[in-house]
mmCIF file of C-alpha atoms in Angstrom:
data_model
loop_
_atom_site.group_PDB
_atom_site.id
_atom_site.type_symbol
_atom_site.label_atom_id
_atom_site.label_comp_id
_atom_site.label_asym_id
_atom_site.label_seq_id
_atom_site.Cartn_x
_atom_site.Cartn_y
_atom_site.Cartn_z
ATOM 1 C CA MET T 1 79.350 95.779 68.330
ATOM 2 C CA LYS T 2 75.939 95.469 69.704
ATOM 3 C CA LYS T 3 75.360 96.043 73.403
ATOM 4 C CA PHE T 4 73.728 93.454 75.825
ATOM 5 C CA ALA T 5 74.273 89.740 76.398
ATOM 6 C CA VAL T 6 73.090 86.876 78.420
ATOM 7 C CA LEU T 7 76.682 85.887 79.195
ATOM 8 C CA ALA T 8 79.149 88.782 78.933
ATOM 9 C CA THR T 9 82.809 89.055 80.053
ATOM 10 C CA ILE T 10 84.056 92.555 80.435
ATOM 11 C CA LEU T 11 87.734 93.407 81.224
ATOM 12 C CA ALA T 12 88.626 96.863 82.280
ATOM 13 C CA THR T 13 92.534 97.079 82.719
ATOM 14 C CA LEU T 14 93.783 99.829 84.831
ATOM 15 C CA ALA T 15 96.353 102.597 84.513
ATOM 16 C CA LEU T 16 99.631 101.558 85.976
ATOM 17 C CA GLY T 17 100.660 103.935 88.841
ATOM 18 C CA VAL T 18 102.798 103.865 91.765
ATOM 19 C CA ALA T 19 101.157 102.222 94.805
ATOM 20 C CA ASN T 20 100.700 104.387 97.875
ATOM 21 C CA ALA T 21 102.727 102.794 100.780
ATOM 22 C CA ASN T 22 100.594 101.124 103.369
ATOM 23 C CA ALA T 23 97.277 101.813 101.540
ATOM 24 C CA VAL T 24 94.537 99.897 99.623
ATOM 25 C CA VAL T 25 95.053 100.497 95.812
ATOM 26 C CA THR T 26 92.175 101.091 93.461
ATOM 27 C CA VAL T 27 92.439 99.241 90.291
ATOM 28 C CA GLY T 28 90.137 100.221 87.422
ATOM 29 C CA SER T 29 87.975 103.228 86.608
ATOM 30 C CA PRO T 30 87.825 105.865 89.300
ATOM 31 C CA LEU T 31 84.015 105.850 88.513
ATOM 32 C CA THR T 32 84.205 109.552 88.053
ATOM 33 C CA ALA T 33 82.846 109.610 84.411
ATOM 34 C CA THR T 34 79.089 109.846 83.515
ATOM 35 C CA PHE T 35 78.056 106.282 82.836
ATOM 36 C CA THR T 36 75.025 105.105 80.857
ATOM 37 C CA SER T 37 73.568 101.743 80.666
ATOM 38 C CA GLY T 38 75.263 99.492 78.116
ATOM 39 C CA GLY T 39 76.220 95.948 77.477
ATOM 40 C CA PHE T 40 76.934 93.393 74.766
ATOM 41 C CA ASP T 41 75.338 91.395 72.013
ATOM 42 C CA ASP T 42 73.944 87.883 72.896
ATOM 43 C CA LYS T 43 77.413 86.172 72.524
ATOM 44 C CA PRO T 44 79.873 85.932 75.447
ATOM 45 C CA ILE T 45 82.433 88.671 75.037
ATOM 46 C CA THR T 46 85.565 89.762 76.754
ATOM 47 C CA LEU T 47 86.584 93.369 76.647
ATOM 48 C CA THR T 48 89.793 95.029 77.815
ATOM 49 C CA ASN T 49 90.606 98.790 77.921
ATOM 50 C CA VAL T 50 94.307 99.004 76.781
ATOM 51 C CA VAL T 51 94.694 102.884 76.688
ATOM 52 C CA ASP T 52 93.583 105.127 79.547
ATOM 53 C CA THR T 53 93.997 108.903 79.984
ATOM 54 C CA GLU T 54 91.358 109.182 82.781
ATOM 55 C CA PRO T 55 93.042 110.760 85.848
ATOM 56 C CA GLY T 56 93.636 108.368 88.727
ATOM 57 C CA ALA T 57 92.942 105.206 86.740
ATOM 58 C CA ARG T 58 95.390 102.145 86.683
ATOM 59 C CA LEU T 59 95.377 99.674 83.871
ATOM 60 C CA THR T 60 97.126 96.833 85.853
ATOM 61 C CA SER T 61 97.564 96.260 89.482
ATOM 62 C CA PRO T 62 100.937 97.961 90.630
ATOM 63 C CA VAL T 63 101.019 95.662 93.789
ATOM 64 C CA THR T 64 100.703 91.938 94.635
ATOM 65 C CA GLY T 65 98.081 91.241 97.254
ATOM 66 C CA LYS T 66 94.318 90.429 97.385
ATOM 67 C CA ILE T 67 91.157 92.100 96.047
ATOM 68 C CA ILE T 68 89.155 92.752 99.116
ATOM 69 C CA ARG T 69 86.242 94.667 97.517
ATOM 70 C CA TRP T 70 85.013 95.535 94.066
ATOM 71 C CA HIS T 71 82.455 98.004 92.626
ATOM 72 C CA VAL T 72 80.143 98.275 89.606
ATOM 73 C CA VAL T 73 77.926 101.069 88.402
ATOM 74 C CA MET T 74 74.770 100.869 86.169
ATOM 75 C CA ALA T 75 74.906 97.092 86.312
ATOM 76 C CA GLU T 76 71.802 94.992 85.690
ATOM 77 C CA GLY T 77 71.142 91.236 85.370
ATOM 78 C CA GLY T 78 74.010 88.887 86.444
ATOM 79 C CA PRO T 79 75.056 87.444 88.667
ATOM 80 C CA PHE T 80 78.504 89.031 88.001
ATOM 81 C CA TYR T 81 81.989 87.647 88.771
ATOM 82 C CA LEU T 82 85.197 89.464 88.980
ATOM 83 C CA ARG T 83 87.891 87.860 86.851
ATOM 84 C CA ILE T 84 91.668 88.152 86.963
ATOM 85 C CA LEU T 85 93.470 88.514 83.528
ATOM 86 C CA ARG T 86 97.139 88.178 83.275
ATOM 87 C CA PRO T 87 98.921 89.850 80.282
ATOM 88 C CA SER T 88 101.610 87.556 78.807
ATOM 89 C CA GLY T 89 103.365 89.400 75.902
ATOM 90 C CA SER T 90 100.640 90.095 73.442
ATOM 91 C CA ASP T 91 98.356 87.428 75.075
ATOM 92 C CA PHE T 92 96.096 87.488 78.017
ATOM 93 C CA ILE T 93 95.450 84.497 80.427
ATOM 94 C CA ALA T 94 92.183 84.273 82.175
ATOM 95 C CA THR T 95 92.720 83.070 85.672
ATOM 96 C CA GLY T 96 90.857 83.344 89.154
ATOM 97 C CA THR T 97 87.308 84.609 89.768
ATOM 98 C CA SER T 98 85.381 85.889 92.652
ATOM 99 C CA GLY T 99 82.197 84.555 93.914
ATOM 100 C CA PRO T 100 78.879 85.538 92.346
ATOM 101 C CA ALA T 101 77.329 88.925 93.113
ATOM 102 C CA THR T 102 74.015 90.293 92.013
ATOM 103 C CA PRO T 103 73.327 93.979 91.871
ATOM 104 C CA THR T 104 70.179 95.308 93.706
ATOM 105 C CA SER T 105 70.093 98.629 91.744
ATOM 106 C CA THR T 106 71.856 100.428 89.083
ATOM 107 C CA GLY T 107 73.658 102.739 91.498
ATOM 108 C CA LEU T 108 77.100 102.039 92.961
ATOM 109 C CA GLN T 109 77.259 98.529 94.202
ATOM 110 C CA THR T 110 80.062 97.078 96.440
ATOM 111 C CA PHE T 111 80.870 93.489 96.792
ATOM 112 C CA SER T 112 83.339 91.766 99.141
ATOM 113 C CA ALA T 113 86.106 89.362 97.835
ATOM 114 C CA SER T 114 89.336 87.630 98.680
ATOM 115 C CA LEU T 115 90.846 87.343 95.286
ATOM 116 C CA PRO T 116 94.611 87.016 94.809
ATOM 117 C CA ILE T 117 96.127 89.274 92.218
ATOM 118 C CA GLN T 118 99.700 89.687 91.211
ATOM 119 C CA ALA T 119 101.506 93.008 90.218
ATOM 120 C CA GLY T 120 100.803 93.605 86.483
ATOM 121 C CA GLU T 121 97.559 91.636 86.339
ATOM 122 C CA ALA T 122 94.295 93.220 85.221
ATOM 123 C CA ILE T 123 90.611 92.808 86.343
ATOM 124 C CA GLY T 124 87.723 91.762 84.255
ATOM 125 C CA LEU T 125 83.877 91.556 84.837
ATOM 126 C CA GLU T 126 81.826 88.475 83.800
ATOM 127 C CA ALA T 127 78.143 88.292 83.741
ATOM 128 C CA HIS T 128 76.364 84.979 84.037
ATOM 129 C CA GLY T 129 72.598 84.415 84.163
ATOM 130 C CA PRO T 130 69.409 83.737 82.193
ATOM 131 C CA ASN T 131 68.613 87.359 81.744
ATOM 132 C CA THR T 132 70.345 89.919 79.560
ATOM 133 C CA SER T 133 73.127 91.540 81.538
ATOM 134 C CA SER T 134 74.594 94.993 81.130
ATOM 135 C CA VAL T 135 76.986 97.419 82.912
ATOM 136 C CA GLY T 136 77.680 101.070 82.721
ATOM 137 C CA PHE T 137 79.803 102.593 79.901
ATOM 138 C CA ALA T 138 81.127 106.011 79.235
ATOM 139 C CA VAL T 139 82.474 107.447 75.945
ATOM 140 C CA ASP T 140 86.112 108.482 76.322
ATOM 141 C CA PRO T 141 88.262 109.166 73.354
ATOM 142 C CA GLY T 142 91.284 108.333 75.493
ATOM 143 C CA PHE T 143 90.310 104.670 75.576
ATOM 144 C CA GLU T 144 91.071 101.853 73.067
ATOM 145 C CA SER T 145 89.601 98.541 73.778
ATOM 146 C CA TYR T 146 90.190 94.916 72.689
ATOM 147 C CA TYR T 147 87.427 92.293 72.638
ATOM 148 C CA TRP T 148 87.245 88.443 72.332
ATOM 149 C CA GLU T 149 84.243 86.647 70.969
ATOM 150 C CA PRO T 150 83.612 84.082 72.372
ATOM 151 C CA ALA T 151 84.646 85.367 75.835
ATOM 152 C CA LEU T 152 87.889 83.939 77.427
ATOM 153 C CA THR T 153 87.308 81.265 80.037
ATOM 154 C CA GLU T 154 89.251 79.964 82.964
ATOM 155 C CA GLY T 155 92.762 79.013 81.925
ATOM 156 C CA THR T 156 92.389 80.329 78.340
ATOM 157 C CA THR T 157 95.324 82.142 76.652
ATOM 158 C CA SER T 158 94.626 84.317 73.700
ATOM 159 C CA PRO T 159 96.251 87.061 71.841
ATOM 160 C CA ALA T 160 94.535 90.458 71.645
ATOM 161 C CA PRO T 161 92.074 90.716 68.865
ATOM 162 C CA ALA T 162 90.492 93.708 67.144
ATOM 163 C CA LYS T 163 90.362 97.166 68.728
ATOM 164 C CA LEU T 164 87.336 99.191 69.813
ATOM 165 C CA PRO T 165 87.916 102.892 70.508
ATOM 166 C CA GLY T 166 86.365 105.214 72.871
ATOM 167 C CA GLU T 167 84.648 103.209 75.754
ATOM 168 C CA ILE T 168 85.254 102.638 79.425
ATOM 169 C CA ALA T 169 83.422 100.006 81.577
ATOM 170 C CA ALA T 170 82.099 101.168 84.915
ATOM 171 C CA PHE T 171 83.786 98.854 87.483
ATOM 172 C CA ASN T 172 86.940 98.777 89.607
ATOM 173 C CA ALA T 173 88.454 96.914 92.573
ATOM 174 C CA GLU T 174 90.384 97.579 95.802
ATOM 175 C CA VAL T 175 93.601 95.700 96.258
ATOM 176 C CA GLN T 176 95.240 95.313 99.682
ATOM 177 C CA PRO T 177 98.959 94.696 99.165
ATOM 178 C CA THR T 178 100.596 91.803 100.708
ATOM 179 C CA PRO T 179 102.388 92.943 103.895
ATOM 180 C CA SER T 180 106.221 93.010 104.069
ATOM 181 C CA LEU T 181 108.484 92.692 106.992
ATOM 182 C CA ALA T 182 111.663 94.724 107.094
ATOM 183 C CA ALA T 183 113.189 94.192 110.620
ATOM 184 C CA ILE T 184 112.552 92.902 114.141
ATOM 185 C CA ALA T 185 113.998 93.921 117.508
ATOM 186 C CA PRO T 186 115.165 92.319 119.549
ATOM 187 C CA ALA T 187 116.136 89.278 117.445
ATOM 188 C CA THR T 188 116.401 86.935 120.352
ATOM 189 C CA GLY T 189 114.310 85.878 123.353
ATOM 190 C CA SER T 190 113.736 83.242 126.002
ATOM 191 C CA VAL T 191 111.933 79.878 125.365
ATOM 192 C CA THR T 192 109.723 80.748 128.313
ATOM 193 C CA GLY T 193 108.120 83.475 126.158
ATOM 194 C CA GLY T 194 107.168 86.994 127.029
ATOM 195 C CA THR T 195 109.661 88.879 124.958
ATOM 196 C CA ALA T 196 108.328 92.069 123.446
ATOM 197 C CA VAL T 197 109.334 92.188 119.849
ATOM 198 C CA THR T 198 108.963 95.308 117.623
ATOM 199 C CA ILE T 199 108.115 94.319 113.990
ATOM 200 C CA VAL T 200 108.814 96.988 111.266
ATOM 201 C CA GLY T 201 107.537 96.674 107.843
ATOM 202 C CA SER T 202 104.668 97.876 105.516
ATOM 203 C CA ASP T 203 100.951 97.336 104.868
ATOM 204 C CA PHE T 204 100.098 96.274 108.211
ATOM 205 C CA GLU T 205 96.351 96.924 107.713
ATOM 206 C CA SER T 206 93.616 94.559 109.079
ATOM 207 C CA VAL T 207 96.182 92.393 110.743
ATOM 208 C CA SER T 208 94.515 89.019 111.645
ATOM 209 C CA ALA T 209 97.628 86.987 112.990
ATOM 210 C CA VAL T 210 101.134 87.348 114.084
ATOM 211 C CA LYS T 211 103.120 84.112 114.403
ATOM 212 C CA PHE T 212 106.559 82.905 115.701
ATOM 213 C CA GLY T 213 107.055 79.804 113.597
ATOM 214 C CA ASP T 214 103.796 77.920 113.753
ATOM 215 C CA SER T 215 102.731 79.432 117.248
ATOM 216 C CA PRO T 216 100.544 82.439 117.377
ATOM 217 C CA SER T 217 101.872 85.464 119.260
ATOM 218 C CA ALA T 218 100.777 85.570 122.980
ATOM 219 C CA SER T 219 99.258 89.127 122.060
ATOM 220 C CA PHE T 220 100.085 91.905 119.510
ATOM 221 C CA THR T 221 99.350 95.550 119.078
ATOM 222 C CA VAL T 222 99.277 97.257 115.648
ATOM 223 C CA ASP T 223 100.924 100.548 116.449
ATOM 224 C CA SER T 224 100.678 101.747 112.852
ATOM 225 C CA THR T 225 100.655 100.364 109.319
ATOM 226 C CA SER T 226 104.458 100.012 109.597
ATOM 227 C CA LYS T 227 104.923 98.880 113.127
ATOM 228 C CA ILE T 228 103.615 96.077 115.400
ATOM 229 C CA THR T 229 104.546 95.164 118.881
ATOM 230 C CA ALA T 230 104.169 91.340 119.554
ATOM 231 C CA ILE T 231 104.710 89.262 122.605
ATOM 232 C CA ALA T 232 106.594 86.067 121.852
ATOM 233 C CA PRO T 233 104.878 82.854 122.902
ATOM 234 C CA LYS T 234 106.667 79.983 124.736
ATOM 235 C CA ALA T 235 108.723 77.621 122.626
ATOM 236 C CA ALA T 236 109.300 73.982 122.920
ATOM 237 C CA ALA T 237 112.897 74.174 122.134
ATOM 238 C CA PRO T 238 115.701 76.659 121.503
ATOM 239 C CA GLY T 239 116.387 77.614 117.920
ATOM 240 C CA GLU T 240 115.358 79.903 115.029
ATOM 241 C CA VAL T 241 111.814 80.609 113.835
ATOM 242 C CA ASP T 242 110.386 82.990 111.280
ATOM 243 C CA ILE T 243 108.073 85.696 112.424
ATOM 244 C CA SER T 244 105.135 86.264 110.013
ATOM 245 C CA VAL T 245 102.288 88.865 109.802
ATOM 246 C CA THR T 246 98.978 87.945 108.117
ATOM 247 C CA THR T 247 96.428 90.517 106.837
ATOM 248 C CA ALA T 248 93.609 90.510 104.393
ATOM 249 C CA GLY T 249 96.254 91.062 101.747
ATOM 250 C CA GLY T 250 98.124 87.894 102.557
ATOM 251 C CA THR T 251 101.135 86.771 104.721
ATOM 252 C CA THR T 252 104.614 88.199 104.775
ATOM 253 C CA ALA T 253 107.203 86.176 102.814
ATOM 254 C CA SER T 254 110.024 84.513 104.829
ATOM 255 C CA GLY T 255 113.341 86.207 104.571
ATOM 256 C CA PRO T 256 116.498 87.124 106.474
ATOM 257 C CA ALA T 257 114.913 90.001 108.311
ATOM 258 C CA ASP T 258 112.263 87.934 110.134
ATOM 259 C CA LYS T 259 114.495 85.471 111.997
ATOM 260 C CA PHE T 260 113.843 85.236 115.703
ATOM 261 C CA LYS T 261 116.026 83.051 117.875
ATOM 262 C CA TYR T 262 114.767 81.338 120.964
ATOM 263 C CA GLU T 263 117.354 80.860 123.637
ATOM 264 C CA ALA T 264 117.360 78.717 126.668
ATOM 265 C CA CYS T 265 119.224 77.375 129.601
ATOM 266 C CA THR T 266 119.260 73.532 128.804
ATOM 267 C CA VAL T 267 119.991 72.049 132.199
ATOM 268 C CA PRO T 268 122.750 69.382 131.949
ATOM 269 C CA LYS T 269 123.247 66.376 134.008
ATOM 270 C CA LEU T 270 125.638 67.339 136.826
ATOM 271 C CA GLY T 271 125.559 64.217 139.101
ATOM 272 C CA GLY T 272 128.984 62.934 139.823
ATOM 273 C CA LYS T 273 130.883 65.924 138.495
ATOM 274 C CA ARG T 274 133.309 67.979 140.358
ATOM 275 C CA LEU T 275 132.498 71.629 140.702
ATOM 276 C CA LYS T 276 134.800 72.787 137.787
ATOM 277 C CA ALA T 277 133.400 70.264 135.510
ATOM 278 C CA ALA T 278 129.743 71.175 136.559
ATOM 279 C CA ARG T 279 130.537 74.834 136.081
ATOM 280 C CA ALA T 280 131.754 74.117 132.522
ATOM 281 C CA SER T 281 128.706 72.055 131.680
ATOM 282 C CA LEU T 282 126.345 74.801 132.905
ATOM 283 C CA LYS T 283 128.102 77.343 130.803
ATOM 284 C CA ALA T 284 127.777 75.160 127.710
ATOM 285 C CA GLY T 285 124.134 74.689 128.350
ATOM 286 C CA ASN T 286 123.630 78.592 128.612
ATOM 287 C CA CYS T 287 123.070 78.225 132.286
ATOM 288 C CA ALA T 288 124.832 79.680 135.462
ATOM 289 C CA LEU T 289 126.086 78.155 138.651
ATOM 290 C CA GLY T 290 123.844 79.070 141.582
ATOM 291 C CA LYS T 291 124.227 78.507 145.327
ATOM 292 C CA VAL T 292 126.734 75.758 146.150
ATOM 293 C CA THR T 293 126.098 73.656 149.279
ATOM 294 C CA ARG T 294 128.838 71.497 150.613
ATOM 295 C CA LYS T 295 128.347 68.410 152.577
ATOM 296 C CA GLY T 296 130.738 65.784 154.035
ATOM 297 C CA LYS T 297 134.089 65.909 155.757
ATOM 298 C CA GLY T 298 136.293 65.090 152.971
ATOM 299 C CA PRO T 299 138.491 67.548 151.063
ATOM 300 C CA ALA T 300 136.650 70.081 149.001
ATOM 301 C CA LYS T 301 138.557 69.372 145.850
ATOM 302 C CA LYS T 302 137.342 65.878 145.813
ATOM 303 C CA ALA T 303 133.701 66.875 146.351
ATOM 304 C CA ARG T 304 131.217 65.825 143.638
ATOM 305 C CA VAL T 305 127.623 66.943 142.741
ATOM 306 C CA VAL T 306 125.105 64.771 144.421
ATOM 307 C CA LYS T 307 121.956 67.032 143.855
ATOM 308 C CA GLN T 308 120.930 69.751 141.543
ATOM 309 C CA SER T 309 117.859 72.168 141.729
ATOM 310 C CA ALA T 310 116.472 71.363 138.191
ATOM 311 C CA LYS T 311 116.329 68.131 136.392
ATOM 312 C CA PRO T 312 118.565 67.364 133.470
ATOM 313 C CA GLY T 313 116.960 68.343 130.132
ATOM 314 C CA THR T 314 114.784 71.085 131.648
ATOM 315 C CA LEU T 315 114.408 74.259 129.538
ATOM 316 C CA LEU T 316 114.662 77.504 131.549
ATOM 317 C CA ALA T 317 115.355 81.181 130.731
ATOM 318 C CA PRO T 318 118.728 81.679 129.397
ATOM 319 C CA GLY T 319 121.344 82.264 132.293
ATOM 320 C CA SER T 320 119.241 80.684 134.683
ATOM 321 C CA ALA T 321 121.216 79.722 137.969
ATOM 322 C CA ILE T 322 121.196 76.176 138.981
ATOM 323 C CA LYS T 323 121.811 75.262 142.580
ATOM 324 C CA VAL T 324 124.111 72.309 143.396
ATOM 325 C CA THR T 325 124.904 70.151 146.347
ATOM 326 C CA LEU T 326 128.500 68.700 146.736
ATOM 327 C CA ARG T 327 129.456 65.935 148.932
ATOM 328 C CA SER T 328 132.960 64.635 149.679
ATOM 329 C CA LYS T 329 133.706 61.501 151.588
ATOM 330 C CA ALA T 330 135.942 61.646 154.671
ATOM 331 C CA PRO T 331 139.120 59.725 154.164
ATOM 332 C CA LYS T 332 139.162 56.304 155.546
ATOM 333 C CA ALA T 333 141.138 55.987 158.813
ATOM 334 C CA LYS T 334 144.441 54.201 158.443
ATOM 335 C CA PRO T 335 144.357 50.903 160.422
ATOM 336 C CA ALA T 336 146.450 51.041 163.602
ATOM 337 C CA LYS T 337 149.823 49.526 163.347
ATOM 338 C CA LYS T 338 150.385 46.335 165.238
ATOM 339 C CA GLY T 339 153.057 46.882 167.923
#
């Protein structure tokens, strides 16, 4: 196979390894070998490394997340694009690409990205441009490569073709794992907001948002890559919502561990009720009976609520005390008997 091409696609798959918890994972060559300028012939080609004995390398991403940065060495021409390739049995599916990046030198080049990748997927490198493109290669007897000619394109599914022994391409990528949420405490709070909630999970790096349902947290502090303290915002109604954490690697998936229940005193209509019935209604609404003021000269057992300190339907903190005013009418005077 000749080296150099106007349009080349290179795939370097990475040695599967155990992801470090709460850490960005490097996928691809560790870039520790001695690389020299190389490339492909003038036909678009896809290359994948399928055997790797290089220490520290990974052939496929061990985690699901997003590629946040990628690197090349001895790259010329371009622009280059990072490609996601998904192994499927003996086939490979080309899916997902980054934006264009053009090297400014043949030294180590770093480019930003936000490219989703699933556990088990590999990365590739594509070169597009009017000029001959090349990237660094190193001879390594521990490698065995496949190549496709013409190159795989978006959505293409193809079985692995002929093998090429002994080469490694000089590029890799950094994958930030999708964060996960394991537990929250406390799991309940007031609709008025302000509850400090401890969120425990993993991969809380570069946290950009914490939400209670669709509402952003009033504020949050990232205590570590496994712990966040978030202040619950106000809620429009009592009920259960999901807490979610978003980072550059994605957003936590919904599950039973992230449920936060908003509680409230939902003020009932008390007008016309006797004290015992008013007390029961308040309890059912998660409220409490506050100060009771009595008016009127009638018997207390016949007194009814004529005023309450909060309007019916008002949402207050759970257990809020509602003041009531009771009034009982004096019994009518009996008419005097005619003598």
